[in-house]
Coordinates of C-alpha atoms in Angstrom, one line a residue:
M26 CA -38.0 -9.9 -32.7
P27 CA -39.4 -13.4 -32.2
A28 CA -37.9 -13.4 -28.7
L29 CA -39.7 -10.2 -27.8
C30 CA -43.0 -11.6 -29.3
A31 CA -42.7 -14.6 -27.0
T32 CA -41.7 -12.6 -23.9
Q33 CA -44.4 -10.0 -24.3
I34 CA -47.1 -12.8 -24.4
V35 CA -45.7 -14.5 -21.3
S36 CA -44.9 -11.4 -19.3
W37 CA -48.2 -9.7 -19.8
G38 CA -50.2 -12.9 -19.5
I39 CA -48.6 -14.0 -16.2
V40 CA -47.7 -10.8 -14.4
Y41 CA -50.8 -8.8 -15.4
Y42 CA -53.7 -10.8 -16.8
A43 CA -53.6 -13.6 -14.3
F44 CA -54.5 -11.4 -11.4
P45 CA -58.1 -10.4 -12.5
V46 CA -58.8 -14.1 -13.0
L47 CA -57.3 -15.2 -9.6
N48 CA -58.4 -12.3 -7.4
P49 CA -61.9 -13.6 -6.5
Q50 CA -60.2 -16.9 -5.4
I51 CA -57.5 -15.0 -3.5
T52 CA -60.1 -13.0 -1.5
A53 CA -62.3 -16.1 -0.9
A54 CA -59.3 -18.2 0.3
T55 CA -57.6 -15.6 2.5
G56 CA -60.4 -13.4 3.7
W57 CA -58.5 -10.3 2.6
P58 CA -60.8 -7.6 1.3
T59 CA -61.1 -7.2 -2.5
G60 CA -60.2 -3.5 -2.1
A61 CA -57.0 -4.5 -0.3
T62 CA -55.8 -7.1 -2.8
T63 CA -56.7 -4.8 -5.7
A64 CA -54.7 -2.0 -4.0
A65 CA -51.7 -4.3 -3.9
F66 CA -52.0 -4.9 -7.6
S67 CA -52.4 -1.2 -8.2
L68 CA -49.3 -0.5 -6.1
G69 CA -47.3 -2.6 -8.5
L70 CA -48.5 -0.5 -11.4
V71 CA -47.7 2.7 -9.6
V72 CA -44.1 1.5 -9.0
S73 CA -44.0 0.5 -12.7
A74 CA -45.0 4.1 -13.7
L75 CA -42.4 5.7 -11.4
A76 CA -39.6 3.3 -12.3
G77 CA -40.4 3.6 -16.0
I78 CA -39.0 7.2 -16.2
R79 CA -35.6 5.9 -15.0
V80 CA -35.8 2.8 -17.1
G81 CA -36.4 4.9 -20.2
R82 CA -33.2 6.9 -19.6
I83 CA -31.2 3.7 -19.1
L84 CA -32.6 2.3 -22.3
D85 CA -31.6 5.4 -24.4
R86 CA -28.0 4.9 -23.2
R87 CA -27.5 1.2 -22.9
G88 CA -30.2 -0.7 -24.7
P89 CA -32.6 -3.4 -23.5
R90 CA -30.7 -6.6 -22.8
A91 CA -29.6 -6.0 -19.2
V92 CA -32.8 -4.1 -18.3
M93 CA -35.2 -6.8 -19.6
S94 CA -33.1 -9.8 -18.3
V95 CA -33.0 -8.4 -14.8
G96 CA -36.7 -7.5 -15.0
S97 CA -37.6 -11.0 -15.9
A98 CA -35.8 -12.4 -12.9
L99 CA -37.5 -9.8 -10.7
G100 CA -40.8 -10.9 -12.1
V101 CA -40.2 -14.5 -11.1
V102 CA -39.2 -13.5 -7.6
S103 CA -42.1 -11.2 -7.2
L104 CA -44.6 -13.9 -8.1
L105 CA -43.0 -16.3 -5.7
I106 CA -43.4 -13.8 -2.9
V107 CA -47.1 -13.2 -3.9
A108 CA -47.8 -16.9 -4.1
T109 CA -46.4 -17.6 -0.6
A110 CA -47.4 -14.4 1.1
P111 CA -48.7 -15.2 4.6
S112 CA -50.1 -11.7 5.2
L113 CA -51.3 -8.7 3.3
P114 CA -48.1 -6.7 3.9
V115 CA -46.0 -9.4 2.3
F116 CA -48.6 -9.6 -0.6
F117 CA -48.1 -5.8 -1.1
A118 CA -44.3 -6.2 -1.1
G119 CA -44.5 -8.9 -3.8
W120 CA -46.6 -6.6 -6.0
A121 CA -44.3 -3.7 -5.4
L122 CA -41.4 -5.8 -6.7
A123 CA -43.6 -6.9 -9.6
G124 CA -43.9 -3.2 -10.5
L125 CA -40.2 -3.0 -11.1
A126 CA -40.5 -6.1 -13.3
M127 CA -43.3 -4.6 -15.3
A128 CA -41.3 -1.4 -15.9
S129 CA -38.4 -3.5 -17.2
T130 CA -40.2 -6.1 -19.3
F131 CA -43.5 -4.8 -20.6
Y132 CA -44.1 -2.7 -23.7
Q133 CA -42.1 0.4 -22.8
P134 CA -38.6 -1.2 -23.0
A135 CA -39.7 -3.4 -25.9
F136 CA -40.9 -0.4 -27.8
A137 CA -37.7 1.5 -27.1
A138 CA -35.6 -1.4 -28.4
L139 CA -37.7 -1.8 -31.6
T140 CA -37.8 2.0 -32.3
R141 CA -34.0 2.2 -32.2
W142 CA -33.2 -1.1 -33.9
W143 CA -35.8 -0.9 -36.6
V144 CA -35.9 2.8 -37.5
P145 CA -37.3 3.9 -39.9
D146 CA -39.4 0.7 -40.3
H147 CA -40.3 0.8 -36.6
V148 CA -44.1 0.8 -37.1
R149 CA -44.0 -2.6 -38.7
A150 CA -41.8 -3.9 -35.9
L151 CA -44.0 -2.5 -33.2
T152 CA -47.1 -3.9 -35.0
I153 CA -45.6 -7.4 -35.1
V154 CA -44.6 -7.5 -31.4
T155 CA -47.9 -6.0 -30.3
L156 CA -49.8 -8.5 -32.4
A157 CA -48.1 -11.2 -30.4
G158 CA -48.6 -9.3 -27.1
G159 CA -52.3 -9.0 -27.8
L160 CA -52.5 -12.8 -27.4
A161 CA -51.4 -12.6 -23.7
S162 CA -54.9 -12.4 -22.3
T163 CA -56.2 -14.9 -24.9
V164 CA -53.7 -17.5 -23.8
F165 CA -53.2 -16.8 -20.1
A166 CA -56.7 -15.8 -18.9
P167 CA -58.2 -19.2 -19.8
L168 CA -55.0 -21.0 -18.8
T169 CA -55.1 -19.4 -15.4
A170 CA -58.7 -20.2 -15.0
A171 CA -58.0 -23.8 -15.9
L172 CA -55.1 -24.1 -13.5
A173 CA -57.3 -22.5 -10.7
D174 CA -60.0 -25.1 -11.3
H175 CA -57.5 -27.8 -10.2
L176 CA -55.0 -25.9 -8.0
S177 CA -55.2 -23.3 -5.3
W178 CA -54.4 -19.7 -6.3
R179 CA -51.0 -20.0 -4.6
H180 CA -50.0 -23.1 -6.5
T181 CA -51.4 -21.5 -9.7
Y182 CA -49.0 -18.6 -9.3
L183 CA -46.1 -21.0 -8.6
V184 CA -46.8 -22.8 -11.9
L185 CA -47.0 -19.4 -13.7
A186 CA -43.8 -18.2 -12.1
A187 CA -42.0 -21.3 -13.4
I188 CA -43.3 -20.6 -16.9
L189 CA -42.2 -17.0 -16.7
A190 CA -38.7 -18.1 -15.6
V191 CA -38.3 -20.7 -18.3
V192 CA -39.4 -18.5 -21.2
T193 CA -38.4 -14.9 -20.4
I194 CA -35.1 -15.0 -18.6
P195 CA -33.1 -16.9 -21.3
A196 CA -34.9 -15.2 -24.1
H197 CA -34.0 -11.7 -22.9
A198 CA -30.4 -12.7 -22.0
L199 CA -29.6 -14.5 -25.2
A200 CA -31.6 -12.8 -27.9
L201 CA -31.2 -9.1 -27.2
R202 CA -27.4 -9.0 -28.0
A203 CA -27.4 -6.8 -31.1
P204 CA -25.2 -3.7 -30.8
W205 CA -27.1 -0.7 -29.5
P206 CA -27.0 2.0 -32.3
D207 CA -26.6 5.7 -31.7
A208 CA -29.7 7.8 -31.4
P209 CA -31.0 8.6 -34.9
T210 CA -31.0 12.2 -36.1
G211 CA -34.3 13.4 -37.3
P212 CA -36.0 16.4 -38.9
A213 CA -35.8 19.9 -37.5
R214 CA -38.7 19.4 -35.1
T215 CA -36.6 16.8 -33.2
A216 CA -34.0 19.4 -32.4
E217 CA -36.0 20.3 -29.3
G218 CA -34.5 18.8 -26.2
A219 CA -36.3 16.2 -24.2
A220 CA -36.9 18.6 -21.3
E221 CA -38.4 21.2 -23.6
V222 CA -40.7 18.8 -25.3
G223 CA -41.8 17.4 -21.9
R224 CA -42.9 20.9 -20.8
S225 CA -44.7 21.8 -24.0
R226 CA -48.4 22.2 -24.1
P227 CA -49.1 19.5 -26.7
F228 CA -47.1 17.0 -24.7
L229 CA -48.9 17.8 -21.5
L230 CA -52.3 17.7 -23.2
L231 CA -51.4 14.4 -24.8
A232 CA -50.4 13.0 -21.4
V233 CA -53.8 14.1 -19.9
A234 CA -55.7 12.5 -22.8
F235 CA -53.8 9.2 -22.5
T236 CA -54.1 9.3 -18.7
L237 CA -57.9 9.6 -18.7
S238 CA -58.2 7.0 -21.5
G239 CA -55.8 4.6 -19.8
F240 CA -57.7 4.9 -16.5
A241 CA -60.9 3.9 -18.2
M242 CA -59.4 1.2 -20.3
Y243 CA -57.5 -0.6 -17.5
A244 CA -60.5 -0.3 -15.1
V245 CA -62.6 -2.0 -17.7
V246 CA -60.1 -4.8 -18.2
V247 CA -59.9 -5.6 -14.4
A248 CA -63.6 -5.0 -13.8
L249 CA -64.9 -7.1 -16.7
V250 CA -64.7 -10.4 -14.8
P251 CA -66.6 -9.0 -11.7
L252 CA -69.2 -7.4 -14.1
L253 CA -69.9 -10.8 -15.7
L254 CA -69.9 -12.7 -12.4
E255 CA -72.4 -10.1 -11.1
R256 CA -74.6 -10.9 -14.1
G257 CA -74.5 -14.7 -13.3
Y258 CA -71.9 -15.9 -15.6
T259 CA -69.3 -18.5 -14.5
T260 CA -65.6 -17.7 -13.8
S261 CA -64.6 -19.6 -16.9
Q262 CA -67.1 -17.7 -19.1
A263 CA -65.9 -14.4 -17.6
A264 CA -62.2 -15.5 -18.2
W265 CA -63.0 -16.4 -21.8
A266 CA -64.7 -13.0 -22.4
L267 CA -61.7 -11.3 -21.0
G268 CA -59.3 -13.5 -23.0
I269 CA -61.1 -13.2 -26.3
G270 CA -60.4 -9.4 -26.1
G271 CA -56.8 -10.3 -26.7
A272 CA -57.7 -11.8 -30.1
G273 CA -59.5 -8.6 -30.8
Q274 CA -56.3 -6.7 -29.9
T275 CA -54.4 -8.8 -32.4
L276 CA -56.9 -8.1 -35.1
G277 CA -57.0 -4.4 -34.3
R278 CA -53.3 -4.1 -34.6
T279 CA -53.2 -5.6 -38.0
M280 CA -55.3 -2.6 -39.1
Y281 CA -53.3 0.1 -37.5
A282 CA -50.9 0.7 -40.3
A283 CA -53.7 1.4 -42.7
L284 CA -55.4 3.7 -40.3
A285 CA -52.1 5.6 -39.8
R286 CA -51.7 6.1 -43.5
R287 CA -55.2 7.6 -43.8
T288 CA -55.3 9.8 -40.7
T289 CA -53.2 12.3 -38.8
A290 CA -51.8 11.5 -35.4
T291 CA -54.3 13.8 -33.8
A292 CA -57.3 12.5 -35.7
R293 CA -56.7 8.9 -34.9
T294 CA -56.0 9.8 -31.2
T295 CA -59.4 11.4 -31.0
I296 CA -61.2 8.6 -32.9
L297 CA -59.7 5.7 -31.0
I298 CA -60.2 7.1 -27.6
A299 CA -63.9 7.9 -28.4
L300 CA -64.4 4.4 -29.7
G301 CA -63.0 3.1 -26.4
G302 CA -65.7 5.0 -24.6
L303 CA -68.3 3.6 -26.9
T304 CA -67.3 -0.1 -26.3
T305 CA -67.3 0.6 -22.5
A306 CA -70.8 1.9 -22.7
A307 CA -71.8 -1.2 -24.7
F308 CA -70.6 -3.5 -21.9
A309 CA -72.7 -1.5 -19.4
A310 CA -75.8 -1.5 -21.6
A311 CA -75.8 -5.1 -22.7
P312 CA -76.3 -7.7 -20.0
G313 CA -76.4 -10.5 -22.6
P314 CA -76.7 -12.8 -24.3
Y315 CA -73.2 -14.2 -23.8
A316 CA -72.5 -14.2 -27.6
L317 CA -73.2 -10.5 -27.7
L318 CA -70.8 -9.8 -24.8
I319 CA -68.1 -11.9 -26.6
A320 CA -68.7 -9.7 -29.7
V321 CA -68.3 -6.5 -27.7
S322 CA -65.2 -7.9 -26.1
V323 CA -63.7 -8.5 -29.5
V324 CA -64.5 -5.0 -30.7
A325 CA -63.2 -3.5 -27.4
G326 CA -60.0 -5.5 -27.8
M327 CA -59.6 -4.2 -31.4
V328 CA -59.8 -0.6 -30.0
R329 CA -57.3 -1.4 -27.2
G330 CA -54.9 -3.0 -29.7
K331 CA -54.9 0.2 -31.9
L332 CA -54.5 2.4 -28.8
T333 CA -51.4 0.4 -27.8
L334 CA -49.8 1.2 -31.1
L335 CA -51.1 4.8 -31.0
Q336 CA -49.3 5.3 -27.7
A337 CA -46.2 3.5 -29.0
T338 CA -45.9 5.9 -32.0
A339 CA -47.1 9.1 -30.3
I340 CA -43.6 10.3 -29.6
T341 CA -42.1 9.6 -33.0
D342 CA -45.2 10.9 -34.9
R343 CA -44.8 14.3 -33.2
W344 CA -41.2 14.7 -32.0
G345 CA -39.1 12.0 -33.7
A346 CA -37.1 9.1 -32.1
T347 CA -34.0 10.9 -30.7
H348 CA -35.2 11.0 -27.1
Y349 CA -37.8 8.2 -27.5
G350 CA -36.9 6.3 -24.3
R351 CA -37.0 9.3 -22.0
L352 CA -40.0 10.9 -23.5
S353 CA -42.0 7.7 -23.7
G354 CA -41.2 7.1 -20.0
L355 CA -42.4 10.6 -19.2
L356 CA -45.6 10.1 -21.2
A357 CA -46.2 6.6 -19.8
A358 CA -45.7 7.6 -16.2
P359 CA -49.1 9.3 -15.6
T360 CA -50.9 6.9 -17.8
T361 CA -49.5 3.9 -16.0
T362 CA -50.2 5.6 -12.6
A363 CA -53.9 6.0 -13.7
A364 CA -53.9 2.4 -14.9
A365 CA -52.6 1.5 -11.4
L366 CA -55.3 3.4 -9.6
A367 CA -58.0 2.2 -11.9
P368 CA -58.5 -1.4 -10.5
F369 CA -58.7 0.0 -6.9
A370 CA -60.9 2.9 -7.9
G371 CA -63.2 0.6 -9.9
A372 CA -63.6 -1.8 -7.0
A373 CA -64.1 1.1 -4.6
L374 CA -66.7 2.9 -6.8
A375 CA -68.7 -0.2 -7.8
A376 CA -70.6 -0.5 -4.5
P377 CA -71.6 3.1 -4.0
L378 CA -72.6 3.3 -7.7
G379 CA -74.8 0.3 -7.3
G380 CA -72.8 -2.3 -9.2
Y381 CA -70.4 -2.7 -12.1
A382 CA -72.8 -1.6 -14.8
P383 CA -73.0 2.0 -13.5
L384 CA -69.3 1.9 -13.1
F385 CA -68.8 1.1 -16.8
F386 CA -71.1 4.0 -17.7
L387 CA -68.9 6.3 -15.7
L388 CA -65.8 5.0 -17.3
A389 CA -67.4 5.6 -20.7
V390 CA -67.8 9.3 -19.7
V391 CA -64.2 9.5 -18.7
S392 CA -63.1 8.2 -22.2
V393 CA -65.4 10.8 -23.9
A394 CA -63.6 13.5 -21.8
A395 CA -60.3 12.3 -23.0
A396 CA -61.5 12.3 -26.6
L397 CA -62.5 15.9 -26.3
I398 CA -59.0 16.8 -25.2
A399 CA -57.2 14.9 -27.9
P400 CA -57.7 17.5 -30.8
W401 CA -55.5 19.9 -28.8
T402 CA -52.5 17.6 -29.0
D403 CA -51.7 18.6 -32.5
T404 CA -48.4 20.4 -32.2
A405 CA -48.9 22.8 -35.1
A406 CA -52.5 23.6 -34.2
V407 CA -51.6 24.3 -30.6
R408 CA -48.9 26.7 -31.6
R409 CA -51.4 28.6 -33.7
R410 CA -54.2 28.7 -31.1
L411 CA -52.4 29.2 -27.8
P412 CA -49.5 31.3 -26.5
P413 CA -46.4 29.3 -25.2
F414 CA -45.9 28.8 -21.5

């Protein structure tokens, strides 16, 4: 578990959170349009979503060691390509390869490993690893900004690639060697096959709710720096506002177990998605002072932290752990695709909407729509209210 804690911080911090900080410098130095560079980053997330389905099946059968070790190596190579890209097509190719690395090293494979190794105490294990993962933006957004103050964006990515290689490749290769146990047998509700569950109405509605929520959440993460720059804050101030959200994620995750004991899966899904919309609206409505924006960022991070654990436990809460890898891959695919499109869509919509503040109001509405769908993801309630397909 300590290895996964370290690798989640470094993988998320470098492969994901460095881009929002560096993108303004990338576009200024290269002349490439912001929409194009953001689209390259989005391509990586789309590839991650599609590859995640296959990765989930491999994880169910073979475990995480080979998947995450190879994924770490791919992540290093992808950042080297991005850092040295002489043209936009090569930049796109680097991010496409990064998508394979994301699918193989981010939360999905880590969650599959912990759910199998730590059953039935998997919620505690997931909480510990996501507590660490929540520090990714806290550590690497300011670190990336500090490096970018002294280095070009290309050299910054080269330094980050070196850190990624030194920390994650040996950690995954050497620490994930425990025998991979057989899939656990669960209660009667888990007797349903993965294909049957994946076609069920509660699963599809849950996927829709998480997809809308994920779109809004990831658009906010990537657009927060441009929003604050638009309001006159410095790059360092914007990076710290983004990074402090990671501390909020860590705090929020410490509270998830207590929330889970006091609420049903459906109730906390509805509550947390709605709170995500509320914090997004707060960013739009509050131009300052800076201390208030920091406070909103912490609260938004707390909600994101709980949402991460909510999604990590959504399968086991409803259908058990037998087909966790495959079902989590299916559930994550549309959510990750929406997250992939969110940065590009946000950048594209900001101008016609008149700036990033109106964009944040729109994203808040999207979260509210997701919260309205969430009550219909209760498996028992849906069976009572609706006929089967």
